[in-house]
XYZ file of C-alpha atoms in Angstrom:
121
model
C -13.694 13.839 -0.214
C -10.097 14.615 0.656
C -7.746 11.659 0.927
C -5.159 13.626 2.853
C -7.284 14.770 5.743
C -7.833 18.385 6.700
C -6.124 21.191 4.852
C -4.854 19.327 1.798
C -4.320 16.076 0.048
C -5.874 14.660 -3.069
C -9.517 14.453 -3.936
C -10.814 10.978 -4.667
C -10.917 11.749 -8.403
C -7.301 12.978 -8.336
C -6.237 9.857 -6.448
C -7.914 7.603 -9.030
C -6.327 9.562 -11.872
C -2.916 9.400 -10.184
C -3.264 5.629 -9.706
C -4.259 5.150 -13.363
C -1.291 7.212 -14.556
C 1.050 5.315 -12.241
C -0.201 1.950 -13.509
C 0.067 3.060 -17.146
C 3.622 4.288 -16.650
C 4.551 1.094 -14.809
C 3.142 -1.013 -17.639
C 5.135 1.017 -20.199
C 8.326 0.471 -18.215
C 7.678 -3.250 -17.882
C 6.972 -3.549 -21.617
C 10.146 -1.657 -22.479
C 12.310 -3.728 -20.130
C 10.810 -7.002 -21.315
C 11.024 -5.963 -24.975
C 14.707 -5.127 -24.570
C 15.383 -8.437 -22.833
C 13.388 -10.632 -25.164
C 14.022 -8.955 -28.504
C 17.797 -9.500 -28.312
C 17.339 -12.963 -29.814
C 14.895 -11.752 -32.450
C 16.814 -12.042 -35.709
C 14.348 -10.468 -38.112
C 11.221 -8.391 -37.933
C 8.189 -10.557 -37.133
C 6.083 -11.466 -40.140
C 2.461 -10.422 -39.850
C 0.816 -10.238 -36.469
C 2.490 -13.333 -35.057
C 5.642 -13.216 -32.949
C 7.878 -16.270 -32.583
C 6.935 -18.634 -29.750
C 10.283 -18.170 -28.025
C 9.752 -14.391 -27.931
C 6.179 -14.748 -26.609
C 7.314 -17.164 -23.891
C 10.113 -14.808 -22.915
C 7.682 -11.879 -22.699
C 5.207 -13.938 -20.659
C 7.885 -14.985 -18.165
C 9.287 -11.467 -17.950
C 5.909 -9.823 -17.320
C 4.917 -12.586 -14.876
C 8.033 -11.881 -12.818
C 7.136 -8.196 -12.569
C 3.521 -8.987 -11.661
C 4.558 -11.537 -9.020
C 6.987 -9.033 -7.530
C 4.372 -6.252 -7.523
C 1.864 -8.534 -5.773
C 4.442 -9.601 -3.163
C 5.426 -5.984 -2.481
C 1.785 -4.929 -2.255
C 0.933 -7.715 0.203
C 3.951 -6.907 2.366
C 3.082 -3.209 2.300
C -0.497 -3.980 3.365
C 0.756 -6.205 6.181
C 3.128 -3.489 7.420
C 0.385 -0.868 7.233
C -2.023 -3.114 9.160
C 0.633 -3.791 11.818
C 1.331 -0.070 12.178
C -2.398 0.649 12.509
C -2.760 -2.066 15.168
C 0.226 -0.648 17.057
C -1.229 2.855 16.895
C -4.628 1.622 18.105
C -2.938 -0.240 20.958
C -0.995 2.879 21.951
C -4.169 4.991 21.854
C -5.981 2.418 23.995
C -3.128 2.415 26.505
C -3.325 6.205 26.782
C -7.098 6.056 27.268
C -6.722 3.376 29.947
C -4.067 5.465 31.700
C -6.205 8.596 31.615
C -9.222 6.615 32.808
C -7.251 5.097 35.693
C -5.911 8.512 36.699
C -9.394 10.053 36.540
C -10.839 7.183 38.588
C -8.104 7.548 41.206
C -8.695 11.293 41.361
C -12.454 10.817 41.812
C -11.952 8.177 44.510
C -9.517 10.498 46.289
C -11.930 13.397 46.029
C -14.784 11.228 47.290
C -12.705 10.085 50.260
C -11.786 13.681 51.027
C -15.339 14.985 50.764
C -17.003 12.163 52.633
C -14.401 11.460 55.217
C -15.577 11.110 58.750
C -14.440 13.887 61.055
C -15.075 11.742 64.079
C -17.670 14.292 65.316
C -20.389 11.676 65.655
């Protein structure tokens, strides 16, 4: 199944793979940014598997901000896409109504012409 319509685009498998790669890369960037922000106050290497509470809280807040922003952007993008689709559907309907009205007028005109009375009665 092509996602891009006729003559090109991505297959569904390619689209899923692209999305997974995009999400992985985004997560790496978020981790790097948050690590750089939050590790500035880290004085020494963490002992064992446990990071200091202040670092963990900083990381949680940092990642939450990115997630909240991503959700807001996604919702806005979906709303804009839906509005554009509604506008396109409305425009297509208007064209169909116009063509239908013109065809009806033409048929009425043709009917009047064909069945007009010549007054020969």
